[in-house]
Amino acid sequence: MEGRCNVNVYRNSKDLIVNNRGKMFLETCDNCNLIVLNGRTAGDEGQYTYISGRGCSVCDLCALAFDLLHIVKDFRVIPEVFSDHMPINLIIKLDPLDKQDKLLPLLPKLPWTELDRINFKNKLEKSVNLIKEVPNNVQGAVDMFVDMIVQCSSLGKRVRSIGVRSSTNFKQKWHDNDCKQARNKTFKLLNLFRKTGLKLVRSTYSECNSQYKQLCASKKKEFYLSLKNKFKEVNDTKNLWSLIKHFKSSNFVSSAVISCEDWVRHFNNLLNPCLSVDPIQFAPPLIEGGVRVAGVNIRCLLYADDIVVMADHPSILQSMINRMSAYCDQWNLNLNLEKSKIIVFKNGGRQAKNERWSFKGIKIENVRIYKYLGMYMTPKLSFSHHFREKLSVAKFALNVSYGRLLKSYDVPFSTKHEVFRAVARAIICYGAQIWGFQRYDSVERLYTFFVKKIFFLPKNTPHYIIYLETGAEPMFLFTLKMFLKNIKSVLSLPDQRLPKLLVKEIVKKKIYWYDACSSLFAKFNFDFDKYITGKDGVDSLNGLFEKINQEFKDECLKKAFHSTFHSLYKELKLSLDKHYISDDNNFYLMSNIFKARGQLLKLNYNITRTEAQHYCSMCNLGAVENVYHFIAVCPIMREFRVRCFGKVELSMAELIDQLNGKDWLLLNKFIRSAGNYRKMLIQQFNY
């Protein structure tokens, strides 16, 4: 056998323990015509595949059929510190591929430092200065420059420049030199143990490896917490997307090599219209008509390349369109009728006969919903369609970041919350300076969707439980602050500005948002007129916001008190001494306790089931399988209850103490172990 392959007849192993399980495994290999490769190749001297503080053994094996031994090139056990189990590596020989099959080689992975960047720049400048002649054909010139870049990018011998410090760019942003030094120390101890096999070295390695993992965990946590603070300081889109890139995967995709001639041929076949035009001077259109607001006639609104014309009568609007047509003919302009729509603002009713308009004989579409500057407008000035669209976009943004951000257990809850505020909340609250004085359920629904997503809660989780458990403020407070801040900003504008004219007219007639804000302020003993006429900003209304938040919590408590299905929740403490939703706890613990406190565990007592299906299917007590039965009294879970709580059964008072935070770790341990056992029984016995 040794003459035909690289596998030895005799097997070496540093694990000298022989037991019945090992003998049974070897007997199985003999019956199935298999041979163990561990310790039979030149690359493996029988190294341990499991090394920890508890011991070491060869428990990770590679077995191969005798017929395939001729393709074995090498087998080895790779030393790694990310797990107690060492990875095994099998190298096999395959037939060479056809020469016609062209595969792109993998790019070499090199540690690129600041010193390498400087050296590359200097060498490239020298190479460019030495160029005497460039080939006439495009492909030859490109090949010459590519070869030049490849030669200059070769690291070669690194010459340290004066005043330049070499620093490696680590793959993980949180992995710094401290982690690198701890990792190198751990590897040295691991290799030393593989050579000597001393127990003292093994215990030292195990302790050092544990410290290295704890260091990495703390560095990772500090990194994501620093991102949370950076999200708070974001003031432009560039900084926002630079932070979001930390949670996005950027895998390099290599495509087939395309020659320059192919690129030139491709773009020559494209239709390339002339993009340059003769310089034309445009004058503002002469438009009559308009609507009168506060004694001022408003004819049109101009924003970038958009123009909005307004009229209070159909015939006047058609006259304005005709003047616009003449203006376009005068300056040789075209109007995009696909984007040009007309919307009639009224309280309801059908379209009148005279509510039809045309541009140069072409009918202009009359719509009931129109999007202008990101806002969806309707004839009745309803924002329901606007919120429906924005809620869909915000949920899509959360779903896109779910795998890399929301589902990640390494990212703390506070960082996820800041990302939600910076991204999803910014989407749903777009235009809050206009509508933020009112509370909308569609806006509040986004936060509950976010919490359900990160804590793996059921879709039917009551909203009042989510707000009471997280202690979050309603989104209405954020939109109200934006609206009030915008009102003060508009009032500071010059008197001839349109926004200020509109605000002063609404205040004068005491309608729309003025009426709603006056009622809200008066409800909590605040004067809205004093706020808009005074010099104080939004910060002076902190007392108002606290009262609004307290009223919202009282509404949630009222719903919890009158709940018939979640009857246990009203007995729990909401002001916990040490809250379980914290960056110090993992998401498994927070999710399990959230579900247990809110009676949201996956049990038979579920709001989606009928009453006949609520009874426990594992025990013979004939009791409803709710949180109390599952955690406190079910005899099937007695073993887990004794192991975690030291009791066969728990009383209602003892259960409430556990749900109020007597020991979060033990409660989470019971829910996980007992829940897995229940899941196994249901799958095997179809309970």
XYZ file of C-alpha atoms in Angstrom:
687
model
C 0.000 0.000 0.000
C 2.853 2.398 0.799
C 4.247 1.990 -2.685
C 1.039 3.074 -4.375
C -0.009 6.008 -2.157
C 1.142 8.420 0.556
C -0.651 6.575 3.385
C 1.355 4.495 5.880
C 0.322 1.040 7.026
C 0.983 1.751 10.686
C -0.851 4.566 12.460
C 0.706 6.935 14.998
C -1.363 8.603 17.709
C -0.569 10.662 20.785
C -3.902 9.587 22.280
C -3.045 6.290 24.023
C -6.449 5.699 25.639
C -8.289 2.610 24.309
C -11.922 1.989 25.265
C -14.943 0.070 23.990
C -16.281 2.981 21.953
C -13.005 3.219 20.042
C -12.991 -0.523 19.411
C -16.568 -0.379 18.109
C -15.610 2.455 15.761
C -12.611 0.526 14.392
C -14.798 -2.528 13.902
C -17.280 -0.414 11.954
C -14.446 0.873 9.748
C -13.341 -2.690 9.034
C -16.885 -3.746 8.119
C -17.323 -0.731 5.795
C -13.896 -1.020 4.133
C -12.688 2.278 5.657
C -9.281 3.339 6.950
C -8.506 6.135 9.422
C -6.080 8.675 7.965
C -5.120 10.308 11.285
C -1.454 9.568 11.989
C -0.832 7.765 8.681
C 0.578 10.614 6.535
C 3.793 12.601 6.526
C 1.942 15.738 7.569
C 0.383 14.221 10.701
C 2.287 12.536 13.505
C -0.890 11.597 15.349
C -1.519 15.106 16.698
C -4.360 15.798 19.151
C -7.524 17.099 17.525
C -9.080 18.258 20.819
C -7.114 20.329 23.332
C -8.640 22.102 26.340
C -8.175 22.509 30.061
C -10.164 19.323 30.691
C -7.883 17.113 28.572
C -6.808 16.244 25.055
C -7.680 13.455 22.629
C -7.930 12.440 18.980
C -11.698 12.519 18.539
C -11.956 14.240 15.143
C -11.189 11.555 12.590
C -11.054 11.291 8.818
C -11.959 7.866 7.392
C -11.576 7.044 3.705
C -12.358 4.020 1.537
C -9.433 1.846 0.450
C -10.269 2.466 -3.203
C -9.602 6.195 -2.771
C -6.249 6.031 -0.994
C -4.339 6.655 -4.240
C -5.742 10.211 -4.487
C -4.584 11.198 -0.976
C -1.741 13.684 -1.183
C -1.493 14.689 2.472
C -3.446 14.895 5.723
C -2.683 17.118 8.681
C -4.163 18.632 11.848
C -4.030 22.430 11.708
C -3.320 24.297 14.974
C -6.015 26.915 15.633
C -7.202 28.744 18.739
C -10.783 29.718 17.833
C -12.053 26.337 19.088
C -10.964 23.475 21.327
C -11.307 21.192 18.285
C -8.435 21.519 15.824
C -9.514 21.572 12.148
C -8.329 18.687 9.990
C -7.126 19.225 6.432
C -7.230 16.583 3.688
C -5.334 17.259 0.447
C -6.233 15.091 -2.532
C -4.819 14.712 -6.047
C -7.182 15.209 -8.964
C -6.759 14.848 -12.715
C -5.572 18.055 -14.384
C -8.267 20.154 -16.028
C -8.495 20.634 -19.737
C -6.213 23.411 -20.932
C -9.150 24.994 -22.706
C -10.900 25.571 -19.371
C -9.842 28.986 -18.178
C -10.127 29.656 -14.462
C -9.119 32.907 -12.848
C -6.473 32.361 -10.172
C -7.262 33.386 -6.618
C -5.837 36.752 -5.665
C -2.980 36.498 -3.139
C -3.814 37.832 0.294
C -1.073 40.123 1.579
C -0.958 42.339 4.667
C -0.918 45.878 3.224
C 0.488 48.550 5.520
C 0.976 52.294 5.335
C 4.658 51.740 4.582
C 3.762 49.521 1.614
C 1.509 52.265 0.235
C 4.330 54.817 0.335
C 6.824 52.419 -1.271
C 4.338 51.501 -3.996
C 3.698 55.155 -4.795
C 7.429 55.942 -5.033
C 8.191 52.924 -7.238
C 5.269 53.662 -9.528
C 6.387 57.276 -10.022
C 9.894 56.100 -10.933
C 8.538 53.522 -13.383
C 6.319 56.092 -15.116
C 9.224 58.512 -15.480
C 11.308 55.768 -17.153
C 8.741 55.156 -19.915
C 10.225 56.047 -23.300
C 7.589 54.764 -25.710
C 3.981 53.590 -25.375
C 2.666 50.897 -27.768
C 0.328 52.144 -30.473
C -2.405 49.549 -29.877
C -4.663 49.962 -26.851
C -4.267 46.406 -25.557
C -0.476 46.608 -25.613
C -0.516 49.894 -23.693
C -2.890 48.481 -21.096
C -0.761 45.338 -20.666
C 2.332 47.472 -20.184
C 0.731 49.567 -17.453
C -0.763 46.495 -15.742
C 2.643 44.790 -15.638
C 4.127 47.974 -14.230
C 1.542 48.098 -11.440
C 2.066 44.404 -10.614
C 5.821 44.840 -10.366
C 5.544 47.946 -8.222
C 2.955 46.385 -5.908
C 5.268 43.485 -5.039
C 6.151 43.850 -1.380
C 9.647 42.447 -1.718
C 12.035 43.702 0.927
C 10.334 46.315 3.033
C 12.656 49.244 3.676
C 11.518 51.166 6.715
C 11.349 54.887 6.067
C 12.234 57.404 8.729
C 9.204 58.620 10.635
C 6.867 56.061 9.034
C 5.201 53.497 11.247
C 4.066 50.222 9.716
C 0.599 49.099 10.799
C -1.382 46.166 9.459
C -5.001 46.649 8.411
C -6.823 43.874 10.227
C -9.797 42.112 8.662
C -11.970 42.771 11.712
C -12.152 46.434 12.680
C -12.125 45.625 16.383
C -9.058 43.335 16.117
C -6.066 45.439 17.153
C -2.442 44.840 18.126
C -3.410 43.699 21.639
C -5.519 40.909 20.143
C -2.723 40.082 17.711
C -0.144 39.739 20.499
C -2.488 37.603 22.611
C -3.215 35.397 19.598
C 0.497 34.923 18.817
C 1.176 33.990 22.430
C -1.628 31.437 22.367
C -0.326 29.912 19.124
C 3.165 29.575 20.537
C 1.828 27.678 23.561
C -0.312 25.464 21.314
C 2.644 24.532 19.103
C 4.787 23.957 22.204
C 2.227 21.510 23.583
C 1.990 19.713 20.228
C 5.762 19.152 20.406
C 6.165 18.297 24.097
C 2.759 17.015 25.244
C 3.316 18.373 28.780
C 0.220 18.872 30.968
C 1.607 22.121 32.390
C 1.913 23.584 28.888
C -1.597 22.398 28.039
C -3.148 24.061 31.088
C -1.187 27.271 30.384
C -2.378 27.213 26.772
C -5.985 26.678 27.827
C -5.850 29.604 30.245
C -4.142 31.855 27.682
C -6.664 30.891 24.997
C -9.544 31.731 27.339
C -8.020 35.144 28.070
C -7.534 35.764 24.353
C -11.221 35.014 23.610
C -12.342 37.258 26.481
C -10.116 40.040 25.133
C -11.620 39.666 21.646
C -15.144 39.726 23.067
C -14.448 42.910 25.041
C -12.771 44.588 22.037
C -15.731 43.673 19.838
C -18.202 45.046 22.369
C -16.242 48.301 22.756
C -16.108 48.694 18.975
C -19.869 48.369 18.484
C -20.579 50.630 21.452
C -18.323 53.260 19.871
C -20.377 52.922 16.676
C -23.481 53.696 18.706
C -21.979 57.022 19.795
C -20.922 57.776 16.217
C -24.478 57.203 14.982
C -25.637 59.858 17.446
C -23.184 62.360 15.936
C -24.061 61.692 12.274
C -24.927 64.920 10.450
C -24.569 64.006 6.756
C -25.126 61.060 4.439
C -21.408 60.407 3.901
C -20.773 59.658 7.573
C -24.013 57.660 7.798
C -23.132 55.289 4.962
C -19.547 54.944 6.158
C -20.954 53.599 9.437
C -23.482 51.349 7.716
C -20.647 49.761 5.715
C -19.469 48.120 8.940
C -22.559 45.894 8.756
C -22.550 45.245 5.002
C -20.707 42.409 3.334
C -18.427 43.502 0.476
C -17.376 40.274 -1.221
C -15.057 40.703 -4.186
C -16.518 39.267 -7.371
C -14.093 38.481 -10.197
C -15.367 38.189 -13.742
C -13.820 36.941 -16.971
C -11.021 38.967 -18.554
C -12.352 41.278 -21.292
C -9.912 42.812 -23.753
C -9.860 46.518 -24.524
C -10.912 45.851 -28.141
C -14.060 44.139 -26.867
C -14.857 47.127 -24.653
C -14.352 49.574 -27.559
C -16.513 47.456 -29.869
C -19.252 47.236 -27.236
C -19.478 50.983 -26.638
C -19.249 51.805 -30.337
C -22.408 49.778 -30.875
C -24.287 51.804 -28.289
C -26.372 54.818 -29.210
C -24.471 57.811 -27.875
C -26.536 60.966 -28.402
C -24.930 64.365 -28.265
C -24.869 65.554 -24.687
C -23.846 69.145 -25.397
C -26.255 71.919 -26.366
C -25.845 75.508 -27.373
C -25.937 77.906 -24.461
C -29.482 79.213 -23.982
C -30.556 81.897 -21.565
C -33.872 81.165 -19.889
C -36.256 83.735 -18.446
C -38.854 83.010 -15.761
C -42.254 82.111 -17.268
C -44.954 84.758 -17.287
C -47.749 82.995 -15.395
C -51.003 84.566 -14.325
C -53.679 83.258 -11.966
C -52.657 81.613 -8.695
C -54.251 81.507 -5.234
C -54.385 84.277 -2.664
C -52.941 83.572 0.783
C -52.748 86.270 3.465
C -53.223 88.958 0.836
C -50.423 87.587 -1.369
C -51.053 85.949 -4.741
C -49.099 82.658 -5.034
C -48.856 81.664 -8.688
C -46.224 78.924 -8.729
C -43.690 77.003 -6.656
C -40.191 76.489 -8.046
C -37.785 73.819 -6.784
C -34.729 72.797 -8.861
C -36.157 71.723 -12.239
C -39.743 71.298 -10.935
C -42.531 73.858 -11.260
C -45.976 73.757 -9.628
C -48.745 76.052 -10.854
C -51.822 76.668 -8.687
C -55.280 78.093 -9.295
C -58.605 78.229 -7.473
C -60.744 77.717 -10.608
C -60.496 75.192 -13.513
C -60.608 77.825 -16.277
C -57.861 79.885 -14.659
C -55.663 76.789 -14.392
C -56.194 76.014 -18.101
C -55.238 79.592 -18.955
C -52.041 79.202 -16.948
C -51.253 75.961 -18.808
C -51.754 77.759 -22.125
C -49.322 80.475 -21.087
C -46.865 77.765 -20.070
C -47.243 76.183 -23.533
C -46.452 79.505 -25.242
C -43.431 79.953 -22.982
C -42.103 76.511 -23.926
C -42.561 77.268 -27.638
C -40.729 80.562 -27.259
C -37.663 78.974 -25.683
C -37.830 75.636 -27.541
C -38.523 73.628 -24.362
C -40.353 70.340 -23.962
C -42.661 69.424 -21.077
C -42.627 65.852 -19.787
C -46.334 65.004 -19.653
C -45.630 61.565 -18.141
C -44.534 63.291 -14.927
C -46.951 66.203 -15.200
C -50.154 65.520 -13.250
C -53.026 67.542 -11.844
C -54.543 66.993 -8.398
C -57.695 68.718 -7.148
C -57.867 69.347 -3.401
C -61.450 69.089 -2.104
C -63.492 67.382 0.593
C -64.834 64.673 -1.700
C -67.189 63.984 -4.558
C -66.764 63.040 -8.181
C -64.731 64.856 -10.778
C -66.688 67.762 -12.304
C -67.152 68.119 -16.053
C -65.009 71.227 -16.238
C -62.158 69.606 -14.256
C -60.326 68.519 -17.398
C -57.109 70.111 -18.634
C -54.847 69.700 -21.653
C -51.421 70.812 -22.849
C -51.201 71.508 -26.599
C -54.300 69.367 -27.142
C -52.959 66.433 -25.093
C -54.971 65.541 -22.008
C -53.205 65.920 -18.653
C -53.962 63.113 -16.226
C -55.958 64.008 -13.122
C -54.743 61.862 -10.223
C -55.887 61.275 -6.645
C -52.375 60.571 -5.270
C -49.255 62.481 -6.259
C -45.711 62.334 -4.892
C -43.987 65.698 -4.634
C -40.619 66.162 -2.915
C -40.981 62.764 -1.245
C -44.470 63.461 0.179
C -47.593 61.678 -1.068
C -50.499 64.125 -1.376
C -54.216 63.299 -1.668
C -57.274 65.519 -2.316
C -58.258 65.407 1.376
C -54.667 65.972 2.566
C -54.603 62.513 4.150
C -51.212 61.012 5.036
C -52.391 57.391 5.174
C -50.908 56.515 1.779
C -47.689 58.368 2.621
C -47.227 56.372 5.833
C -48.074 53.121 4.097
C -45.327 53.691 1.524
C -42.746 54.940 4.021
C -43.484 52.065 6.419
C -42.882 49.586 3.611
C -39.543 51.215 2.729
C -38.449 51.366 6.380
C -39.299 47.676 6.920
C -37.355 46.821 3.790
C -34.321 48.678 5.176
C -34.557 46.678 8.410
C -34.968 43.388 6.562
C -31.948 44.109 4.370
C -29.760 44.717 7.441
C -31.279 41.820 9.398
C -28.657 39.195 8.605
C -25.606 41.394 9.184
C -26.903 43.643 11.944
C -30.169 42.799 13.661
C -29.596 39.048 13.822
C -25.964 39.379 14.891
C -25.384 38.482 18.526
C -22.110 40.444 18.615
C -23.807 43.818 18.096
C -25.171 45.211 21.409
C -28.821 46.194 21.696
C -27.991 49.876 22.195
C -26.044 49.928 18.903
C -28.926 48.263 17.060
C -31.256 50.830 18.581
C -29.093 53.708 17.344
C -28.983 52.200 13.847
C -32.784 51.956 13.930
C -33.019 55.637 14.841
C -30.514 56.736 12.207
C -31.954 54.680 9.335
C -35.482 53.309 9.799
C -36.842 56.114 11.959
C -35.446 58.697 9.543
C -37.422 57.051 6.725
C -40.793 56.817 8.464
C -40.460 60.311 9.971
C -39.723 61.992 6.655
C -41.737 65.215 6.489
C -42.530 65.184 10.221
C -42.049 68.962 10.171
C -45.463 69.036 8.474
C -47.505 66.224 10.074
C -45.605 65.624 13.342
C -48.207 67.351 15.555
C -50.482 64.266 15.375
C -49.958 60.672 16.499
C -50.219 57.978 13.824
C -50.383 54.242 14.500
C -48.458 53.517 11.292
C -45.452 55.390 12.676
C -45.594 53.642 16.049
C -45.901 50.268 14.299
C -42.370 50.514 12.923
C -40.770 50.411 16.375
C -42.794 47.375 17.418
C -41.759 45.668 14.178
C -38.111 46.391 15.020
C -38.371 44.970 18.560
C -40.177 41.844 17.373
C -37.441 41.332 14.807
C -34.421 41.498 17.105
C -35.975 39.573 20.031
C -37.681 36.925 17.846
C -41.116 37.737 19.259
C -44.397 36.418 17.799
C -46.229 38.630 15.333
C -49.220 38.884 17.670
C -47.169 40.415 20.509
C -49.235 43.276 22.030
C -47.747 46.698 21.443
C -48.261 47.760 25.067
C -46.027 44.892 26.270
C -43.260 45.972 23.870
C -43.315 49.586 25.070
C -43.573 48.676 28.758
C -40.750 46.124 28.605
C -38.339 48.255 26.585
C -39.281 51.505 28.328
C -39.141 53.285 24.958
C -40.830 56.602 24.310
C -43.520 56.777 21.624
C -42.427 57.929 18.196
C -44.961 60.732 18.551
C -42.621 62.568 20.930
C -39.871 62.609 18.300
C -42.175 63.850 15.517
C -43.739 66.455 17.808
C -40.320 67.875 18.676
C -39.439 68.072 14.983
C -42.702 69.856 14.206
C -42.423 72.401 17.022
C -38.781 73.072 16.191
C -39.724 73.682 12.552
C -42.484 76.146 13.560
C -39.966 78.225 15.508
C -37.537 78.062 12.590
C -40.180 79.233 10.103
C -41.226 82.130 12.329
C -37.634 83.404 12.294
C -37.681 83.753 8.477
C -38.200 87.121 6.719
C -41.810 88.290 6.491
C -42.016 87.906 2.706
C -41.203 84.171 2.769
C -44.115 81.879 1.872
C -43.691 79.396 4.805
C -43.935 82.239 7.302
C -47.012 83.669 5.551
C -48.723 80.268 5.773
C -47.840 79.802 9.451
C -49.076 83.263 10.404
C -52.305 82.719 8.473
C -52.977 79.382 10.233
C -52.290 80.997 13.614
C -54.570 83.914 12.754
C -57.492 81.663 11.769
C -56.711 79.097 14.534
C -57.147 76.077 12.271
C -55.371 72.817 11.374
C -52.223 72.227 13.408
C -52.727 75.335 15.545
C -56.005 73.964 16.874
C -54.495 70.515 17.550
C -51.379 71.900 19.284
C -53.397 74.358 21.385
C -55.606 71.523 22.638
C -52.569 69.339 23.390
C -50.752 72.089 25.278
C -53.872 73.082 27.228
C -54.446 69.451 28.237
C -51.165 69.496 30.194
C -51.424 73.137 31.397
C -49.076 74.654 28.818
C -49.649 77.740 26.642
C -49.029 77.166 22.939
C -49.320 80.884 22.070
C -46.623 81.669 24.602
C -44.316 79.096 22.988
C -44.662 80.349 19.402
C -44.347 84.011 20.374
C -41.537 83.536 22.903
C -37.826 83.107 22.377
C -37.474 79.751 24.158
C -36.823 76.642 22.047
C -38.062 73.069 22.211
C -35.904 72.314 25.270
C -38.166 74.531 27.362
C -40.995 72.014 26.804
C -39.319 69.044 28.520
C -42.043 69.041 31.150
C -44.678 68.752 28.431
C -42.905 65.819 26.794
C -42.567 64.030 30.135
C -46.307 64.340 30.747
C -47.135 63.095 27.248
C -44.812 60.125 27.760
C -46.374 59.370 31.152
C -49.858 59.493 29.635
C -48.739 57.022 26.968
C -47.385 54.650 29.638
C -50.625 54.952 31.599
C -52.541 53.930 28.485
C -50.279 50.880 28.090
C -50.735 49.972 31.766
C -54.487 50.287 31.398
C -54.444 47.886 28.470
C -52.270 45.464 30.434
C -54.609 45.597 33.442
C -57.704 44.853 31.331
C -56.047 42.123 29.248
C -57.760 38.741 29.524
C -55.237 36.609 27.661
C -52.012 38.093 29.139
C -53.428 38.124 32.667
C -50.107 37.307 34.369
C -48.369 40.407 33.026
C -50.248 42.847 35.251
C -48.812 41.067 38.325
C -45.195 41.729 37.344
C -42.913 44.614 38.232
C -42.135 47.008 35.415
C -39.477 49.036 37.242
C -36.884 46.287 37.637
C -33.819 46.745 39.837
C -31.593 45.239 37.130
C -33.253 45.139 33.748
C -32.622 42.131 31.550
C -32.551 44.250 28.362
C -28.938 45.347 28.634
C -25.723 45.249 26.647
C -24.299 42.952 29.335
C -26.750 40.138 28.469
C -26.868 38.020 25.331
C -29.878 38.064 23.036
C -30.917 34.497 23.885
C -31.424 35.525 27.512
C -33.230 38.758 26.651
C -35.500 37.031 24.132
C -36.437 34.144 26.451
C -37.200 36.384 29.427
C -39.146 38.814 27.216
C -41.312 35.918 26.018
C -41.745 34.492 29.510
C -42.809 37.802 31.078
C -45.215 38.563 28.243
C -46.638 34.993 28.031
C -45.237 34.749 24.519
C -43.466 31.377 24.788
C -44.335 28.806 22.145
C -46.829 26.839 24.247
C -50.302 25.420 23.644
C -51.853 28.414 25.414
C -51.695 30.677 22.399
C -54.066 33.344 21.204
C -54.104 31.792 17.727
C -55.422 28.433 19.070
C -58.868 27.404 20.188
C -59.668 26.757 23.854
C -59.706 22.997 23.256
C -56.063 23.186 22.128
C -54.819 25.123 25.170
C -54.333 22.085 27.431
C -50.914 20.556 28.089
C -50.332 17.554 25.850
C -47.329 16.169 27.773
C -48.709 15.639 31.287
C -51.990 14.139 32.546
C -53.002 17.011 34.831
C -55.516 18.366 32.342
C -54.206 21.891 32.906
C -53.806 24.758 30.478
C -50.214 24.897 29.213
C -49.397 28.517 29.978
C -46.266 30.090 31.422
C -47.239 29.194 34.988
C -47.865 25.532 34.133
C -44.726 25.201 31.996
C -42.268 26.820 34.420
C -43.863 26.106 37.803
C -45.874 22.846 37.959
C -45.648 20.612 34.862
C -44.323 17.219 36.119
C -42.567 16.515 32.809
C -40.259 19.488 33.458
C -39.565 18.497 37.080
C -35.969 17.466 36.391
C -35.098 20.860 34.860
C -36.933 22.702 37.639
C -34.918 20.916 40.348
C -31.680 21.522 38.485
C -32.292 25.276 38.012
C -34.469 26.342 40.963
C -33.839 23.524 43.456
C -37.575 22.780 43.778
C -39.988 20.269 42.308
C -42.717 22.898 41.936
C -42.963 26.657 42.245
C -45.823 28.617 43.719
C -47.324 31.581 41.891
C -45.448 33.970 44.186
C -42.141 32.172 43.522
C -42.775 32.250 39.772
C -43.440 35.996 39.893
C -40.188 36.477 41.828
C -38.323 34.645 39.075
C -40.023 36.713 36.365
C -39.174 39.891 38.301
C -35.448 39.188 38.156
C -34.485 36.987 41.071
C -31.916 35.263 38.845
C -32.070 35.939 35.097
C -29.416 33.342 34.283
C -31.227 30.463 36.003
C -34.559 31.443 34.481
C -33.003 31.577 31.015
C -31.291 28.225 31.593
C -34.617 26.592 32.499
C -36.469 28.086 29.527
C -33.798 26.957 27.066
C -33.258 23.421 28.412
C -36.928 22.700 29.136
C -37.994 24.278 25.849
C -35.567 22.115 23.859
C -36.758 19.010 25.704
C -40.393 19.894 24.992
C -39.563 20.460 21.325
C -37.860 17.048 21.131
C -40.862 15.282 22.690
C -43.268 16.968 20.285
C -41.163 16.040 17.262
C -40.666 12.402 18.294
C -44.057 11.570 19.779
C -46.201 14.109 17.884
C -47.767 15.569 21.049
